[in-house]
Amino acid sequence: MMDATKYHVGYYPPPVEPGHVYEWPRKDHIEKAPIWCSVDLRDGNQSLIVPMSLDEKLEFYEMLVRIGFKEIEVGFPAASETEYEFLRKLIDENRIPEDVTVQVLTQCRDHIIRKTFEAVKGAPRAIIHFYNSTSVAQREQVFKKSKEEIKQIAVDGAKLVKKLSQEYEGNFLFEYSPESFTGTEPEYAVEVCNAVLDVMQPTPDRPMIINLPVTVEMSMPHVYANQIEWCSKHLKYRDSVILSSHPHNDRGCGVADAELAVLAGAQRIECCLFGNGERTGNVDAVTLAMNMYSHGVDPHLDFSNMPAICETYERVTRMHVYERTPYAGSLVFAAFSGSHQDAIAKGMTWRKEKNLHEWTCPYIPIDPHDIGRTYDADVIRINSQSGKGGIGFLLQQNYGYNPPPRMREDLGYRVKEVSDHQHKELSVQEVLYVFESSYLNHDAPLRVKAAHYIQNPDSTITANVTVTINNGEPIDCSATGNGRLDAVATALEQATGMHFTLVHYSEHALDTDTDSRACCYVGLKWASGKETWGCGTHTDIIVAGVRALVSAINNK
């Protein structure tokens, strides 16, 4: 039996100020993208069972640059020889683009700060990110120090960082984090941050980053947003401060924390691709950016080749992008439900017919093509739950076939029967096989060997047909009808003794070139009430129509 009494609310809401009304709840959308800082190579890397090698880190770093990250935390160089060597490789081999700033992490400890500057010396542009924990739990249980003593650790760290930045070659910017911010009293967190700011003396042209991390999620996202807005209003040097958020995902609310933090005044987000990070992970950069994109906000990050990004991520981290991960997962656009497939297919058709630029397709929040996905492989997926709309859409999208609605329904039952029997999803090629083997150009047991037509004075058509049944002796027959297909149908009825009614005929071009094949569909209704369907193709539309008729007869 689970015992909830051992837990209690462990976060600290901002002080209540008379007359104060929070502004962020009145905002309903994010208007522009924040500054993005990838922490994949630090937080993400230290969460891996097997951390990335030097070459793997370099490949990941180059991918982050291609995606468009302008700030990249490359490691904790004082804590790992691999991370030290990696940082030196970036600097010594001039691998840092002019518009990219690398970031290094250090605790507020003398020897760690000194080694960090040794690692980062000569950097064209680097953020020195220093931190110490300020939470009630850490003060009481880990450090056993007072508020003043904890604040002094931050101040001493800031003084040493400022001193060394003037002694070492390089272009240095600064970031401070009161680690475990979510377990810290907001007024105390601001007190510590302001003490650090007094040391660093940022200016509008050389601002400093103050990062308020969700080191552990301890509250609902709106509480964090309140903390961000309150701190934003009480930080000193506010026009010289870039307010940053670093959400983790312990409660599964990392994306909500980040989005509400931006509404509340955060100007920068530290994040990892696909939410990688310690414990439950860091906030997912892909989801955050694509959420903005889906609302018409340019995130300034390029995920147009999502499959390649996923492949690289999985290979070098040995992690797996869960199939239902928003935007990136292999199944996030997949519709197996028949009703969903039908709505998607109709939405796609509507968009094409109306020549729409705006994306409004049911069930699909963004155009899969925008991130390098395809409709056939990623959207309409076929199994025993699928319906005629999606199956018909796939045939039309990939092979040009556009069977009529009742024929699609018949095909849907056939496809579901195959999927159900084999207990698997069917590929679009397998769907095509079911369609063609069920309907296309069937010439057994009945086969039309030849057909010739005479135009009569009364505008009717006489068809002279040669037919075989079960490869028997040829039978010659003729009949008159309102058109060629009607005349052939009547002749076949008379020759075979069958009785059916032609209930559907349609045609379209199957190809786009000058030698295009015609594609015809025929539906027949028999005396028993049963309907059968056939499809015929040929460069001659008359031949295609006869083939469809014969296929429908042979499907009796």
XYZ file of C-alpha atoms in Angstrom:
556
model
C 0.000 0.000 0.000
C 1.382 3.405 -0.969
C 1.726 5.919 1.872
C 1.282 9.527 0.748
C 1.621 10.898 4.279
C 5.444 10.856 4.025
C 5.280 13.598 1.387
C 4.439 17.267 1.678
C 4.579 20.413 -0.415
C 8.293 21.198 -0.562
C 8.399 24.342 -2.663
C 8.302 27.996 -1.688
C 5.901 30.346 -3.452
C 6.867 33.995 -3.774
C 5.938 36.367 -0.948
C 2.455 37.823 -1.173
C 2.653 41.500 -2.054
C -0.509 43.569 -1.491
C -2.151 44.618 -4.739
C 0.230 42.609 -6.933
C -1.366 40.753 -9.846
C 0.748 38.379 -11.905
C 0.963 39.380 -15.533
C 1.874 36.084 -17.195
C -1.583 34.405 -16.852
C -3.035 37.087 -19.137
C -0.751 36.018 -21.986
C -2.064 33.246 -24.229
C 0.915 32.535 -26.462
C 4.670 32.927 -26.825
C 5.436 35.747 -29.246
C 9.084 35.025 -30.014
C 11.622 32.305 -29.434
C 13.910 32.514 -26.398
C 17.674 32.278 -26.544
C 18.425 28.562 -26.746
C 21.297 26.941 -24.919
C 21.911 23.243 -25.516
C 23.208 21.396 -22.483
C 23.305 18.023 -24.268
C 27.072 17.773 -24.016
C 27.048 18.281 -20.248
C 23.734 17.383 -18.546
C 22.781 15.123 -21.411
C 26.157 13.399 -21.533
C 26.449 12.800 -17.796
C 23.068 11.048 -17.838
C 24.261 8.386 -20.287
C 25.142 4.878 -19.171
C 28.141 5.097 -21.499
C 29.165 8.764 -21.907
C 30.082 9.912 -25.395
C 33.632 9.566 -26.594
C 35.591 12.548 -27.853
C 34.670 11.814 -31.473
C 31.020 11.255 -30.585
C 30.875 14.525 -28.665
C 32.368 16.296 -31.651
C 29.793 14.800 -34.014
C 26.981 15.781 -31.636
C 28.409 19.300 -31.261
C 28.557 19.771 -35.027
C 24.933 18.607 -35.301
C 23.892 21.161 -32.670
C 25.627 23.891 -34.663
C 23.806 22.815 -37.840
C 20.477 22.841 -36.018
C 21.141 26.452 -35.071
C 22.059 26.527 -31.393
C 24.080 29.683 -30.722
C 24.949 28.758 -27.134
C 26.218 25.262 -26.355
C 27.330 24.054 -22.949
C 30.227 21.797 -23.901
C 31.065 20.338 -20.526
C 32.398 20.529 -16.995
C 36.104 20.587 -17.938
C 37.376 20.447 -14.362
C 35.472 17.222 -13.670
C 36.403 15.103 -16.689
C 39.543 14.700 -18.758
C 37.434 13.928 -21.841
C 35.506 17.145 -21.401
C 38.729 19.104 -20.837
C 40.254 17.661 -24.018
C 37.065 18.251 -25.967
C 36.956 21.929 -25.031
C 40.609 22.379 -25.934
C 40.026 20.668 -29.275
C 37.227 23.113 -30.094
C 39.392 26.111 -29.210
C 42.750 24.959 -30.592
C 41.292 23.730 -33.900
C 39.088 26.810 -34.374
C 35.896 24.750 -34.385
C 33.740 27.429 -32.751
C 31.852 29.486 -35.381
C 31.847 33.250 -34.950
C 28.159 33.311 -34.032
C 28.378 30.452 -31.498
C 29.258 30.792 -27.824
C 30.468 27.777 -25.873
C 29.556 27.433 -22.219
C 31.448 25.689 -19.427
C 30.130 24.687 -16.035
C 31.893 25.046 -12.685
C 30.963 24.871 -9.041
C 31.797 27.832 -6.831
C 34.933 26.116 -5.561
C 38.381 27.679 -5.881
C 40.348 24.859 -7.514
C 37.495 23.936 -9.898
C 37.118 27.522 -11.078
C 40.879 27.784 -11.686
C 40.998 24.560 -13.702
C 37.978 25.733 -15.699
C 39.837 28.870 -16.779
C 42.830 26.765 -17.763
C 40.547 24.737 -19.994
C 38.747 27.696 -21.565
C 41.658 30.080 -22.075
C 41.842 31.521 -25.565
C 38.166 30.904 -26.311
C 36.794 33.420 -28.840
C 33.559 33.647 -26.821
C 32.694 31.569 -23.758
C 30.163 31.692 -20.927
C 31.561 30.791 -17.514
C 28.586 29.223 -15.751
C 29.201 29.043 -12.007
C 26.764 27.803 -9.390
C 26.161 26.691 -5.840
C 23.124 25.113 -4.236
C 20.847 27.364 -2.191
C 17.858 25.177 -1.263
C 16.650 24.605 2.268
C 17.327 20.865 1.997
C 20.893 21.369 0.715
C 21.677 24.076 3.280
C 20.460 21.922 6.155
C 21.390 18.398 5.070
C 24.394 18.670 2.761
C 26.358 21.811 3.592
C 25.041 22.426 7.131
C 25.550 26.146 6.606
C 23.505 29.262 7.260
C 21.979 31.483 4.608
C 24.802 33.963 5.007
C 27.434 31.263 4.624
C 25.773 29.887 1.475
C 25.505 33.390 0.014
C 29.196 33.948 0.767
C 30.087 30.858 -1.289
C 28.336 32.457 -4.271
C 29.982 35.838 -3.700
C 33.468 34.346 -3.306
C 32.930 32.320 -6.467
C 31.859 35.427 -8.367
C 34.916 37.365 -7.174
C 37.292 34.633 -8.306
C 35.549 34.238 -11.676
C 35.765 37.982 -12.275
C 39.428 38.099 -11.231
C 40.505 35.174 -13.430
C 38.527 36.454 -16.410
C 40.799 39.504 -16.376
C 43.956 37.404 -16.114
C 43.273 34.759 -18.765
C 43.194 35.259 -22.515
C 39.702 34.931 -23.941
C 36.351 36.626 -24.362
C 34.294 35.686 -21.321
C 30.650 36.151 -20.393
C 29.094 35.002 -17.147
C 26.173 32.981 -15.807
C 25.186 32.264 -12.234
C 22.695 29.630 -11.029
C 21.310 29.229 -7.532
C 21.118 25.464 -7.929
C 17.983 23.795 -6.490
C 16.176 27.080 -7.015
C 12.784 25.347 -6.817
C 13.554 24.315 -3.237
C 14.797 27.769 -2.292
C 12.785 30.657 -0.867
C 12.436 33.061 -3.857
C 13.335 36.098 -1.769
C 16.530 34.381 -0.615
C 17.378 33.253 -4.153
C 17.049 36.855 -5.312
C 19.198 38.020 -2.415
C 21.994 35.651 -3.453
C 21.681 36.518 -7.155
C 21.764 40.242 -6.391
C 24.886 39.773 -4.286
C 26.552 38.029 -7.251
C 25.382 40.777 -9.603
C 26.898 43.406 -7.323
C 30.255 41.671 -7.753
C 29.985 41.157 -11.517
C 28.530 44.608 -12.334
C 26.882 43.680 -15.658
C 25.982 46.342 -18.215
C 23.441 46.374 -21.064
C 26.196 45.776 -23.608
C 27.803 43.056 -21.442
C 24.806 41.442 -19.714
C 25.037 38.560 -17.277
C 22.838 35.460 -17.274
C 20.928 34.639 -14.127
C 19.646 31.093 -14.440
C 16.824 29.877 -12.175
C 16.872 26.096 -12.610
C 14.141 23.588 -11.968
C 16.833 21.326 -10.579
C 14.059 19.107 -9.272
C 10.410 19.699 -10.187
C 8.655 20.338 -6.903
C 5.543 22.254 -7.890
C 2.953 22.637 -10.589
C 4.187 24.741 -13.528
C 2.160 27.830 -12.663
C 3.954 28.103 -9.314
C 7.306 28.131 -11.113
C 5.978 30.823 -13.435
C 5.027 32.918 -10.410
C 8.532 32.444 -9.018
C 10.098 33.518 -12.327
C 7.964 36.655 -12.632
C 8.533 37.621 -8.999
C 12.300 37.165 -9.297
C 12.376 39.031 -12.602
C 10.816 42.061 -10.902
C 13.181 41.963 -7.941
C 16.562 41.335 -9.575
C 18.962 44.266 -9.650
C 20.521 45.430 -12.942
C 17.457 44.033 -14.705
C 18.267 45.688 -18.045
C 21.679 44.030 -17.856
C 20.401 40.571 -16.897
C 19.351 37.761 -19.226
C 16.904 35.707 -17.181
C 17.292 32.004 -17.942
C 15.399 28.824 -17.102
C 16.784 25.295 -16.859
C 13.825 22.936 -16.337
C 14.143 19.282 -15.422
C 11.248 16.881 -15.856
C 10.773 15.017 -12.571
C 6.998 15.586 -12.572
C 6.732 15.265 -16.352
C 5.998 18.987 -16.660
C 9.324 20.251 -18.022
C 7.827 21.615 -21.249
C 5.033 23.376 -19.353
C 7.580 24.813 -16.898
C 9.612 26.233 -19.763
C 6.668 27.632 -21.711
C 5.149 29.323 -18.668
C 8.596 30.593 -17.626
C 8.929 32.349 -20.991
C 5.486 33.899 -20.525
C 6.628 35.026 -17.069
C 9.777 36.761 -18.280
C 12.451 34.137 -18.939
C 14.483 35.155 -21.974
C 16.591 32.026 -22.327
C 16.090 28.258 -22.028
C 18.699 25.595 -21.276
C 17.541 22.314 -22.786
C 18.463 18.941 -24.317
C 17.392 17.219 -27.509
C 14.566 14.759 -26.824
C 14.619 15.562 -23.117
C 17.810 13.687 -22.303
C 19.273 14.481 -18.895
C 19.694 13.258 -15.359
C 16.912 11.249 -13.721
C 13.696 11.979 -15.659
C 15.546 14.280 -18.013
C 15.919 17.915 -18.964
C 13.287 19.814 -20.863
C 12.942 18.642 -24.481
C 14.321 21.241 -26.898
C 12.587 19.616 -29.857
C 9.140 19.707 -28.275
C 9.596 23.279 -27.054
C 10.787 24.588 -30.410
C 8.225 22.682 -32.455
C 5.401 23.800 -30.156
C 6.332 27.384 -31.023
C 6.646 26.496 -34.705
C 3.146 24.968 -34.695
C 1.826 28.348 -33.479
C 3.548 30.277 -36.244
C 6.605 31.368 -34.240
C 9.982 30.803 -35.874
C 12.075 28.986 -33.229
C 15.330 29.705 -35.117
C 16.220 26.033 -34.743
C 16.173 23.811 -37.825
C 14.530 20.425 -37.373
C 13.685 20.000 -41.060
C 15.559 16.682 -41.179
C 14.238 15.118 -38.011
C 14.955 11.503 -39.064
C 18.669 12.284 -39.499
C 18.796 14.094 -36.145
C 17.144 11.126 -34.437
C 19.563 8.709 -36.104
C 22.629 10.643 -34.968
C 21.264 11.106 -31.455
C 20.451 7.420 -31.034
C 23.779 6.270 -32.444
C 26.120 8.464 -30.394
C 24.152 8.475 -27.118
C 22.891 4.882 -27.321
C 19.545 6.229 -26.166
C 16.229 5.659 -27.926
C 13.750 8.268 -29.165
C 10.485 6.868 -27.852
C 7.992 6.202 -30.653
C 5.455 8.609 -29.141
C 7.910 11.428 -28.396
C 6.210 14.617 -29.663
C 7.190 15.537 -33.224
C 10.239 13.235 -33.318
C 8.851 9.798 -32.500
C 8.309 7.359 -35.353
C 4.595 7.022 -34.562
C 3.588 10.575 -33.620
C 1.866 11.216 -36.949
C 0.690 7.638 -37.419
C -3.045 7.143 -37.721
C -4.276 3.538 -37.577
C -7.885 4.365 -36.709
C -10.198 4.274 -39.706
C -12.091 7.421 -38.712
C -8.848 9.322 -38.124
C -7.459 8.178 -41.459
C -10.622 9.242 -43.242
C -10.510 12.715 -41.665
C -6.807 13.118 -42.485
C -7.315 11.995 -46.085
C -10.197 14.427 -46.545
C -8.183 17.203 -44.903
C -5.290 16.586 -47.274
C -7.657 16.637 -50.251
C -9.309 19.848 -49.003
C -5.925 21.549 -48.655
C -4.930 20.526 -52.170
C -8.230 21.570 -53.725
C -8.183 24.966 -51.998
C -4.452 25.466 -52.651
C -4.041 26.366 -48.981
C -0.770 27.565 -47.459
C -2.089 27.463 -43.892
C -1.996 24.051 -42.244
C -5.370 22.950 -40.837
C -5.392 19.164 -41.356
C -7.392 17.217 -38.731
C -5.385 15.200 -36.209
C -1.990 16.332 -37.571
C -0.689 19.478 -35.774
C 2.092 20.228 -38.271
C 2.867 19.216 -41.829
C 5.106 16.126 -41.516
C 6.990 17.273 -44.622
C 8.318 20.236 -42.580
C 10.464 17.888 -40.510
C 11.438 15.442 -43.233
C 8.640 12.903 -42.742
C 6.333 11.465 -45.413
C 2.600 10.854 -45.530
C 2.813 7.245 -46.663
C 5.428 6.070 -44.152
C 4.501 8.256 -41.191
C 0.856 9.358 -41.311
C -1.519 6.787 -42.767
C -0.472 3.444 -41.276
C -2.403 0.285 -42.128
C -3.412 -2.475 -39.744
C -6.597 -4.240 -38.676
C -7.970 -0.969 -37.243
C -7.632 0.968 -40.485
C -10.435 2.190 -42.717
C -11.284 2.761 -46.332
C -10.387 6.469 -46.282
C -6.786 5.979 -45.282
C -6.274 2.961 -47.508
C -7.700 4.811 -50.496
C -5.558 7.849 -49.709
C -2.382 5.771 -49.697
C -3.222 4.160 -53.031
C -3.946 7.521 -54.602
C -0.968 9.287 -53.038
C 1.581 6.642 -53.988
C 0.242 4.835 -57.030
C -2.443 7.045 -58.563
C -5.380 4.674 -57.965
C -8.581 6.418 -56.880
C -11.221 3.718 -56.355
C -14.812 4.840 -55.673
C -16.109 4.899 -52.079
C -17.930 1.541 -52.073
C -14.966 -0.155 -53.707
C -12.708 1.406 -51.049
C -14.966 -0.078 -48.406
C -14.665 -3.523 -49.982
C -10.897 -3.103 -50.222
C -10.785 -1.969 -46.579
C -12.327 -5.253 -45.424
C -9.823 -7.215 -47.506
C -6.836 -5.271 -46.168
C -7.994 -5.568 -42.549
C -8.531 -9.290 -42.996
C -4.937 -9.712 -44.188
C -3.555 -7.559 -41.362
C -5.676 -9.326 -38.760
C -4.709 -12.770 -40.036
C -0.993 -11.944 -40.159
C -1.084 -9.903 -36.914
C 0.999 -7.102 -38.376
C 0.987 -3.663 -39.913
C 0.936 -3.639 -43.712
C 3.274 -1.522 -45.798
C 1.931 0.571 -48.653
C 3.442 -1.987 -51.050
C 1.470 -4.737 -49.324
C -1.714 -2.675 -49.590
C -1.037 -2.268 -53.303
C -0.614 -6.035 -53.600
C -3.982 -6.648 -51.916
C -5.635 -4.148 -54.260
C -4.114 -5.480 -57.457
C -4.531 -9.149 -56.572
C -8.154 -8.507 -55.621
C -9.335 -6.363 -58.523
C -6.841 -5.578 -61.271
C -7.140 -7.054 -64.787
C -8.502 -10.433 -63.686
C -8.984 -12.658 -66.757
C -10.016 -15.986 -65.245
C -12.238 -17.888 -65.435
C -13.868 -15.469 -67.925
C -11.684 -13.869 -70.562
C -12.536 -11.532 -73.420
C -10.300 -12.489 -76.328
C -11.506 -9.760 -78.699
C -14.141 -7.073 -78.981
C -15.185 -5.053 -82.048
C -17.719 -2.255 -82.137
C -20.214 -0.901 -84.670
C -21.758 2.545 -84.378
C -25.466 2.252 -85.239
C -27.573 4.991 -86.877
C -29.634 5.397 -83.699
C -26.413 6.142 -81.749
C -26.382 2.755 -80.055
C -23.349 0.510 -80.145
C -23.175 -3.133 -81.206
C -20.360 -5.144 -79.676
C -19.080 -8.365 -81.266
C -17.222 -10.216 -78.540
C -15.129 -13.392 -78.439
C -14.970 -14.894 -74.952
C -13.556 -18.012 -73.292
C -14.513 -19.606 -69.986
C -11.937 -21.669 -68.116
C -9.760 -21.572 -71.243
C -12.410 -23.509 -73.140
C -13.469 -23.114 -76.740
C -13.977 -19.496 -77.880
C -17.582 -18.281 -77.840
C -18.698 -15.539 -80.206
C -21.508 -13.288 -79.031
C -22.916 -9.878 -79.823
C -25.304 -7.389 -78.289
C -26.377 -3.791 -78.616
C -26.222 -1.217 -75.866
C -26.160 2.502 -75.073
C -22.370 2.463 -75.121
C -19.461 0.113 -75.689
C -19.294 -1.144 -72.095
C -23.060 -1.596 -71.886
C -23.025 -3.573 -75.146
C -20.155 -5.804 -73.955
C -21.894 -6.392 -70.599
C -25.112 -7.445 -72.339
C -23.221 -9.742 -74.713
C -21.449 -11.422 -71.791
C -24.711 -11.917 -69.920
C -26.232 -13.609 -72.943
C -23.179 -15.793 -73.582
C -22.783 -16.975 -69.981
C -26.328 -16.908 -68.618
C -25.223 -14.601 -65.824
C -27.424 -11.716 -64.649
C -25.958 -8.565 -63.157
C -26.528 -4.821 -63.142
C -23.798 -2.283 -63.807
C -24.012 0.014 -60.740
C -20.791 1.957 -61.089
C -18.348 3.042 -63.739
C -15.589 5.633 -63.353
C -12.275 6.338 -65.002
C -9.174 8.494 -64.649
C -5.657 8.740 -66.016
C -3.217 6.666 -63.980
C 0.005 8.296 -65.196
C 1.035 11.838 -66.081
C 3.131 11.221 -69.204
C 2.011 11.110 -72.832
C 1.693 7.303 -72.746
C -0.597 7.471 -69.745
C -2.632 4.413 -68.881
C -6.343 4.751 -68.332
C -7.730 3.275 -65.120
C -11.377 2.191 -64.936
C -13.494 0.894 -62.049
C -16.642 -1.179 -62.450
C -19.145 -2.231 -59.822
C -21.732 -4.946 -60.471
C -24.787 -5.920 -58.479
C -25.994 -9.493 -58.754
C -29.440 -10.993 -58.260
C -28.382 -12.181 -54.800
C -27.723 -8.551 -53.801
C -23.971 -9.072 -53.717
C -21.730 -6.373 -55.180
C -18.417 -7.159 -56.880
C -15.742 -4.799 -58.073
C -13.101 -4.773 -60.742
C -10.328 -2.486 -61.964
C -8.816 -2.400 -65.416
C -5.831 -0.534 -66.842
C -4.660 -0.063 -70.426
C -3.438 2.732 -72.674
C -6.802 2.371 -74.506
C -9.632 3.482 -72.235
C -12.134 1.146 -73.944
C -9.907 -1.855 -73.261
C -9.403 -0.676 -69.666
C -13.177 -0.482 -69.170
C -13.728 -4.003 -70.514
C -10.945 -5.329 -68.307
C -12.587 -3.732 -65.256
C -15.934 -5.282 -66.207
C -14.405 -8.718 -66.664
C -12.530 -8.389 -63.346
C -15.781 -7.568 -61.556
C -17.487 -10.581 -63.157
C -14.620 -12.861 -62.174
C -14.884 -11.634 -58.563
C -18.417 -13.080 -58.280
